[in-house]
PDB file of C-alpha atoms in Angstrom:
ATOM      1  CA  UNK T   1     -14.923-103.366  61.103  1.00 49.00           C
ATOM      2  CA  UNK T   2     -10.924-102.578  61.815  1.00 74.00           C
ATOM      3  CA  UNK T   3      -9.242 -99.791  59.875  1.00 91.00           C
ATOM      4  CA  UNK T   4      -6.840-100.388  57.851  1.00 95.00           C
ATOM      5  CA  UNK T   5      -3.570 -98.287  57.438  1.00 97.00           C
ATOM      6  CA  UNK T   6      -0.726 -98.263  55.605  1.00 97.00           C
ATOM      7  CA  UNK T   7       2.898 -99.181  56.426  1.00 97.00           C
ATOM      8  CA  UNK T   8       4.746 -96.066  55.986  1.00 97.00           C
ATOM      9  CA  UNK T   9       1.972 -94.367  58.784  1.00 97.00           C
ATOM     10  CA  UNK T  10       3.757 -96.126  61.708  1.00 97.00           C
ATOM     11  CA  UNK T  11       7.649 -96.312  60.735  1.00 98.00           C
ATOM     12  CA  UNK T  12       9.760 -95.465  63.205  1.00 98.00           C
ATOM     13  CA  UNK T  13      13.515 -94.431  63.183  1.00 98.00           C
ATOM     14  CA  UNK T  14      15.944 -94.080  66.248  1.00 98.00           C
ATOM     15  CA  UNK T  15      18.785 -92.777  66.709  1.00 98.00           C
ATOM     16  CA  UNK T  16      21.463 -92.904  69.497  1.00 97.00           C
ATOM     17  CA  UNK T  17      25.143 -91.870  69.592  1.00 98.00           C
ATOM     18  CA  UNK T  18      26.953 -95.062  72.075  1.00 98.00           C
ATOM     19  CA  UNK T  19      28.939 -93.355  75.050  1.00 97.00           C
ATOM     20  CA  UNK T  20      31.165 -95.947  77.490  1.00 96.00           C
ATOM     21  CA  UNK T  21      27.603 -96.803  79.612  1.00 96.00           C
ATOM     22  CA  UNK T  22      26.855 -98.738  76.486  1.00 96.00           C
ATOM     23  CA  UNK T  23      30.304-100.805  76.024  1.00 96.00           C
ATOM     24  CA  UNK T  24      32.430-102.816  77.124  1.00 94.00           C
ATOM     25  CA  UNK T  25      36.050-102.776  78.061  1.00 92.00           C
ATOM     26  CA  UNK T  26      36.910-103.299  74.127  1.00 93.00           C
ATOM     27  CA  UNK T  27      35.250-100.010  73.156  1.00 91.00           C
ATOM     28  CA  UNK T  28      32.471-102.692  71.549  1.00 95.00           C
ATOM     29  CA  UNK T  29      28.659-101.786  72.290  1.00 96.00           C
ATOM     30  CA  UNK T  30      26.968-104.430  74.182  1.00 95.00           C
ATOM     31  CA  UNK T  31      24.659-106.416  72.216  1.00 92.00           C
ATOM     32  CA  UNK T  32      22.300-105.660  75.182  1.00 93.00           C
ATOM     33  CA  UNK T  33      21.806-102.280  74.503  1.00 95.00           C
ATOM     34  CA  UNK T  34      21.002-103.144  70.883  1.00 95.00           C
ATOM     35  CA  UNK T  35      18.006-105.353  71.466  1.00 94.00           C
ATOM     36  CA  UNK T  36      16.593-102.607  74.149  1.00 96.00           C
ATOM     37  CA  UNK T  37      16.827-100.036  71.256  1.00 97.00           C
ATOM     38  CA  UNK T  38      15.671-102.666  68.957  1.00 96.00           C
ATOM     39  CA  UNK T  39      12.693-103.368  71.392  1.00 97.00           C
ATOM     40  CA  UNK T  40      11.953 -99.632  71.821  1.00 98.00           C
ATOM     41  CA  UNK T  41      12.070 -98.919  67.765  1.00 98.00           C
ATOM     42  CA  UNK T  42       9.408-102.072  67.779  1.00 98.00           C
ATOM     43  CA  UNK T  43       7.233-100.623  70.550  1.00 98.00           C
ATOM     44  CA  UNK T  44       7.473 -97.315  69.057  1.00 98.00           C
ATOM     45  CA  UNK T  45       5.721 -98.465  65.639  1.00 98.00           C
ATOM     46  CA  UNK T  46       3.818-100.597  66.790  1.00 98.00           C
ATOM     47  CA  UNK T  47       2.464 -98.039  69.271  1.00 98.00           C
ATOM     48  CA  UNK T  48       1.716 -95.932  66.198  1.00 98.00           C
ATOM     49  CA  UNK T  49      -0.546 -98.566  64.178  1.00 98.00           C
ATOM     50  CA  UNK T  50      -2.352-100.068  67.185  1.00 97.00           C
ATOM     51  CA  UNK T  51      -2.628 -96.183  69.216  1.00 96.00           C
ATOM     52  CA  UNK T  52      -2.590 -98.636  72.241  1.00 97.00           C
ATOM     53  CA  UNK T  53      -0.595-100.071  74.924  1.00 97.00           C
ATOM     54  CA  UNK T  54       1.573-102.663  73.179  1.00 98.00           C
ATOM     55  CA  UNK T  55       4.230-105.545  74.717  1.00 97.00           C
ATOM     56  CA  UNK T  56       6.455-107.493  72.757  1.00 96.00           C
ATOM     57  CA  UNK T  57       5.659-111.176  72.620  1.00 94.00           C
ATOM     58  CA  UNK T  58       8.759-112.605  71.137  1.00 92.00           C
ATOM     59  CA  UNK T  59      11.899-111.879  69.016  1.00 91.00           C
ATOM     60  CA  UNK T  60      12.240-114.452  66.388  1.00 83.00           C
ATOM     61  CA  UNK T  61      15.361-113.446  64.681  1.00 74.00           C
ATOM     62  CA  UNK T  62      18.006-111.226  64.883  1.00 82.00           C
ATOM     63  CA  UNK T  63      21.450-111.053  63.468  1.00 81.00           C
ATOM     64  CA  UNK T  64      24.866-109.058  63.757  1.00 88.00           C
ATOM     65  CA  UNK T  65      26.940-108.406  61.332  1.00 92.00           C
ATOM     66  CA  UNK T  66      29.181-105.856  62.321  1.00 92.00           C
ATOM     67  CA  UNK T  67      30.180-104.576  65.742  1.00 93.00           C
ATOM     68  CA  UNK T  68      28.971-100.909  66.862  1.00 96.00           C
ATOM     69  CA  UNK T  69      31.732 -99.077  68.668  1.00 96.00           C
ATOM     70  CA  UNK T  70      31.844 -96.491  71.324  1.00 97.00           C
ATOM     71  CA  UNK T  71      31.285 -92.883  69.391  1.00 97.00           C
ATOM     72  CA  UNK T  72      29.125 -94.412  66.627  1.00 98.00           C
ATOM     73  CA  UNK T  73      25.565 -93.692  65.623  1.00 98.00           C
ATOM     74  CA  UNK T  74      23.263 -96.435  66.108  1.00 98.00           C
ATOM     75  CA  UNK T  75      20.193 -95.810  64.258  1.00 98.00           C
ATOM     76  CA  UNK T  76      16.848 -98.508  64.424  1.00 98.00           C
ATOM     77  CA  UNK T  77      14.431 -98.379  61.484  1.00 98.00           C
ATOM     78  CA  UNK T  78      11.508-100.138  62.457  1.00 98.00           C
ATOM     79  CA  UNK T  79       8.429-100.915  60.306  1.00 98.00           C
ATOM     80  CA  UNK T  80       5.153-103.039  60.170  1.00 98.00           C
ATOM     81  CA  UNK T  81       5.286-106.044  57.910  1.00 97.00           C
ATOM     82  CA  UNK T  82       2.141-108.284  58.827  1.00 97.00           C
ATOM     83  CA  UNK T  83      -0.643-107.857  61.140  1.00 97.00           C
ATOM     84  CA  UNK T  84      -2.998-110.301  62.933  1.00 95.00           C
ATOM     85  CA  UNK T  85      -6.039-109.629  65.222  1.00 95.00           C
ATOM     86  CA  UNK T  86      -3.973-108.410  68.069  1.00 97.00           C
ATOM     87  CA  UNK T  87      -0.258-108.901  66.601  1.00 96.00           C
ATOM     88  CA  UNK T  88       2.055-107.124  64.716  1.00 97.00           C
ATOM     89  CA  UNK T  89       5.232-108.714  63.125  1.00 97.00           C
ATOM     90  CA  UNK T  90       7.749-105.467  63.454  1.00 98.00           C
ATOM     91  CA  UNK T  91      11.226-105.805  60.932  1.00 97.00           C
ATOM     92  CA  UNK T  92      13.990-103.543  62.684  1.00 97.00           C
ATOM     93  CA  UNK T  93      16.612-103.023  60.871  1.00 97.00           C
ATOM     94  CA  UNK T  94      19.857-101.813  62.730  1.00 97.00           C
ATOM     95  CA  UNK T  95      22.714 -99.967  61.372  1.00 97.00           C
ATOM     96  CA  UNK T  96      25.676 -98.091  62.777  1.00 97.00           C
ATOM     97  CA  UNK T  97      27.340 -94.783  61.737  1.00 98.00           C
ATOM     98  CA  UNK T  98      31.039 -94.283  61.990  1.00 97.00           C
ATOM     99  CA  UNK T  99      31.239 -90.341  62.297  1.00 96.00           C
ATOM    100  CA  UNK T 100      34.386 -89.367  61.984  1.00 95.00           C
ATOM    101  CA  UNK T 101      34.604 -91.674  58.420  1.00 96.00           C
ATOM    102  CA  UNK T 102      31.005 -90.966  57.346  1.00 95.00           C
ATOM    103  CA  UNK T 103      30.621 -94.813  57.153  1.00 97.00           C
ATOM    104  CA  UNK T 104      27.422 -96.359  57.426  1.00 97.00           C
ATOM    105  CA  UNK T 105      27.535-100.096  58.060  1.00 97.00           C
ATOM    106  CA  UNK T 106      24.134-102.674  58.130  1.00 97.00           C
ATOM    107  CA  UNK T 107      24.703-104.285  61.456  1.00 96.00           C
ATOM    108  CA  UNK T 108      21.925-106.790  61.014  1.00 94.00           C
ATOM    109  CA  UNK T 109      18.208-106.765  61.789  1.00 94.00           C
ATOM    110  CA  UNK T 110      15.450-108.407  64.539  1.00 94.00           C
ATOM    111  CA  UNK T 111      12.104-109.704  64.121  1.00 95.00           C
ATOM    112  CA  UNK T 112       9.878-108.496  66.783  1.00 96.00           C
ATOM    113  CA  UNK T 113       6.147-109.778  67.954  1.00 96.00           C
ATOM    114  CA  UNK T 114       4.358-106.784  69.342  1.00 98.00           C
ATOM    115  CA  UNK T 115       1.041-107.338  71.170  1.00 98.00           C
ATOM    116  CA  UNK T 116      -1.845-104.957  71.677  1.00 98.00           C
ATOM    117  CA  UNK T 117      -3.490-104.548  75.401  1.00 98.00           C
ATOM    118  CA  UNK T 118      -6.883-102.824  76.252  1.00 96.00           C
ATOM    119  CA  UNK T 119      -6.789-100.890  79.369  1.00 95.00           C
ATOM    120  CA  UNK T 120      -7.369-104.431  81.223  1.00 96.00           C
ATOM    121  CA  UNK T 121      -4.371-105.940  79.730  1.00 95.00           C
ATOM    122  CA  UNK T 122      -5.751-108.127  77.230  1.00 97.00           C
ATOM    123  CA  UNK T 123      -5.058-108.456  73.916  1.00 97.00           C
ATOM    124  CA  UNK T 124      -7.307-106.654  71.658  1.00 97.00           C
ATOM    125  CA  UNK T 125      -7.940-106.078  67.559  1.00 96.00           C
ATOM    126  CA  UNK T 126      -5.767-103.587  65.782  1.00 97.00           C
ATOM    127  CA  UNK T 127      -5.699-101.956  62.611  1.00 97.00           C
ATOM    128  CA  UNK T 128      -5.208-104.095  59.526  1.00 97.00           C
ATOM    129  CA  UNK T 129      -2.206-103.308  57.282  1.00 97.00           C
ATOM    130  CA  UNK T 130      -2.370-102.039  53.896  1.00 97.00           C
ATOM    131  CA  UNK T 131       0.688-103.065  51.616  1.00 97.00           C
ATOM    132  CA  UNK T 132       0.998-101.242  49.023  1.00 96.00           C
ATOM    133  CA  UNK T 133       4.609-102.170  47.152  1.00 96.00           C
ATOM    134  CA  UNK T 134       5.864-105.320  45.989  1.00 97.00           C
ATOM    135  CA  UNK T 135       8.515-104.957  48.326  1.00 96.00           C
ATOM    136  CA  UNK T 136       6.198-104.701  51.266  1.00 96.00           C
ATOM    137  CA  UNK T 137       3.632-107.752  49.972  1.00 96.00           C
ATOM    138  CA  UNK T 138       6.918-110.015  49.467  1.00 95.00           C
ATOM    139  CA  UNK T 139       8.291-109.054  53.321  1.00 95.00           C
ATOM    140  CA  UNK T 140       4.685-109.709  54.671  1.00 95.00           C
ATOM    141  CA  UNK T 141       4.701-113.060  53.318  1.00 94.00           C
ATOM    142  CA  UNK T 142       7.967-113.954  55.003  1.00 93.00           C
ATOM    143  CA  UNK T 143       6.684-112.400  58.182  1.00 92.00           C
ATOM    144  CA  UNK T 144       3.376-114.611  57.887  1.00 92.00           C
ATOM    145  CA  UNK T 145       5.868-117.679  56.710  1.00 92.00           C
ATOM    146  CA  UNK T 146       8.194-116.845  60.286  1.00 90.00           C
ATOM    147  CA  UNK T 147       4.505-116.776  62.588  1.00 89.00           C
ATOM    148  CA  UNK T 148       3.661-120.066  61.221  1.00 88.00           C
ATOM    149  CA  UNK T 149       6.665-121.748  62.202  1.00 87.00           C
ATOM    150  CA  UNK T 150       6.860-120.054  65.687  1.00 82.00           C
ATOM    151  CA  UNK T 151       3.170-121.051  65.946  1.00 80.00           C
ATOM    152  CA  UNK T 152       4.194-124.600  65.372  1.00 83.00           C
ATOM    153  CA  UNK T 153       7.185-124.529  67.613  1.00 75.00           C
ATOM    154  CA  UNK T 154       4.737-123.613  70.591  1.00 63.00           C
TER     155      UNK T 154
END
């Protein structure tokens, strides 16, 4: 039998000030950099539920709302929303920090498929997900809702 655990045991939040590296001649952050930090916030908690070697099998969604300049704070909250045998549907949401205004601004958020690995890289069982909030039953039943269709698209 799998353990079970709960969301809040595997959320994740990064955090990274964007210096020129991450920009481009505008001053704006490429939107490069923010799927590699949205990748690594994914990996991160899904790292944490599985406690194994994880790969991300697909993004299904992501969207930008604002743009993240050089000298902001880009921070990636990254939870669990629905698990399967060896998959876990990760939610990052991204936001950006102005410092010098104190303003925090939702940039968007991406839809990662993270995929445990036993130590002969193939995909193996993971922990089953305990949701414990309305907020966190509703979001899992998007999630499954989102698999389904990719699962049909394939």
């Amino acid at each position: 039998m799998r353990k079970a655990k709960y969301v809040r045991e595997s959320e994740t939040v990064l955090s990274e000030v964007m210096m020129p590296i991450h920009a481009n001649h505008y001053g704006s952050v490429h939107w490069g950099t923010i799927l590699r930090l949205a990748d690594e916030a994914a990996f991160v908690t899904a790292t944490k539920h599985a406690r194994k070697n994880v790969i991300m099998a697909s993004m299904d969604h992501i969207v930008f709302k604002h743009p993240v300049n050089i000298g902001d704070l880009l921070t990636m909250r990254s939870r669990i929303l629905f698990v399967g045998r060896s998959s876990m549907d990760v939610e990052v949401g991204i936001e950006t920090e102005r410092l010098k205004e104190g303003k925090v601004l939702k940039v968007g958020s991406a839809y990662l498929t993270m995929v445990a690995l036993d130590d002969k890289g193939a995909p193996t069982e993971v922990p089953r997900l305990i949701l414990k909030t309305k907020e966190e039953k509703l979001k899992s039943g998007r999630a499954l809702a989102r698999r389904k269709r990719r699962l049909t698209l394939t």
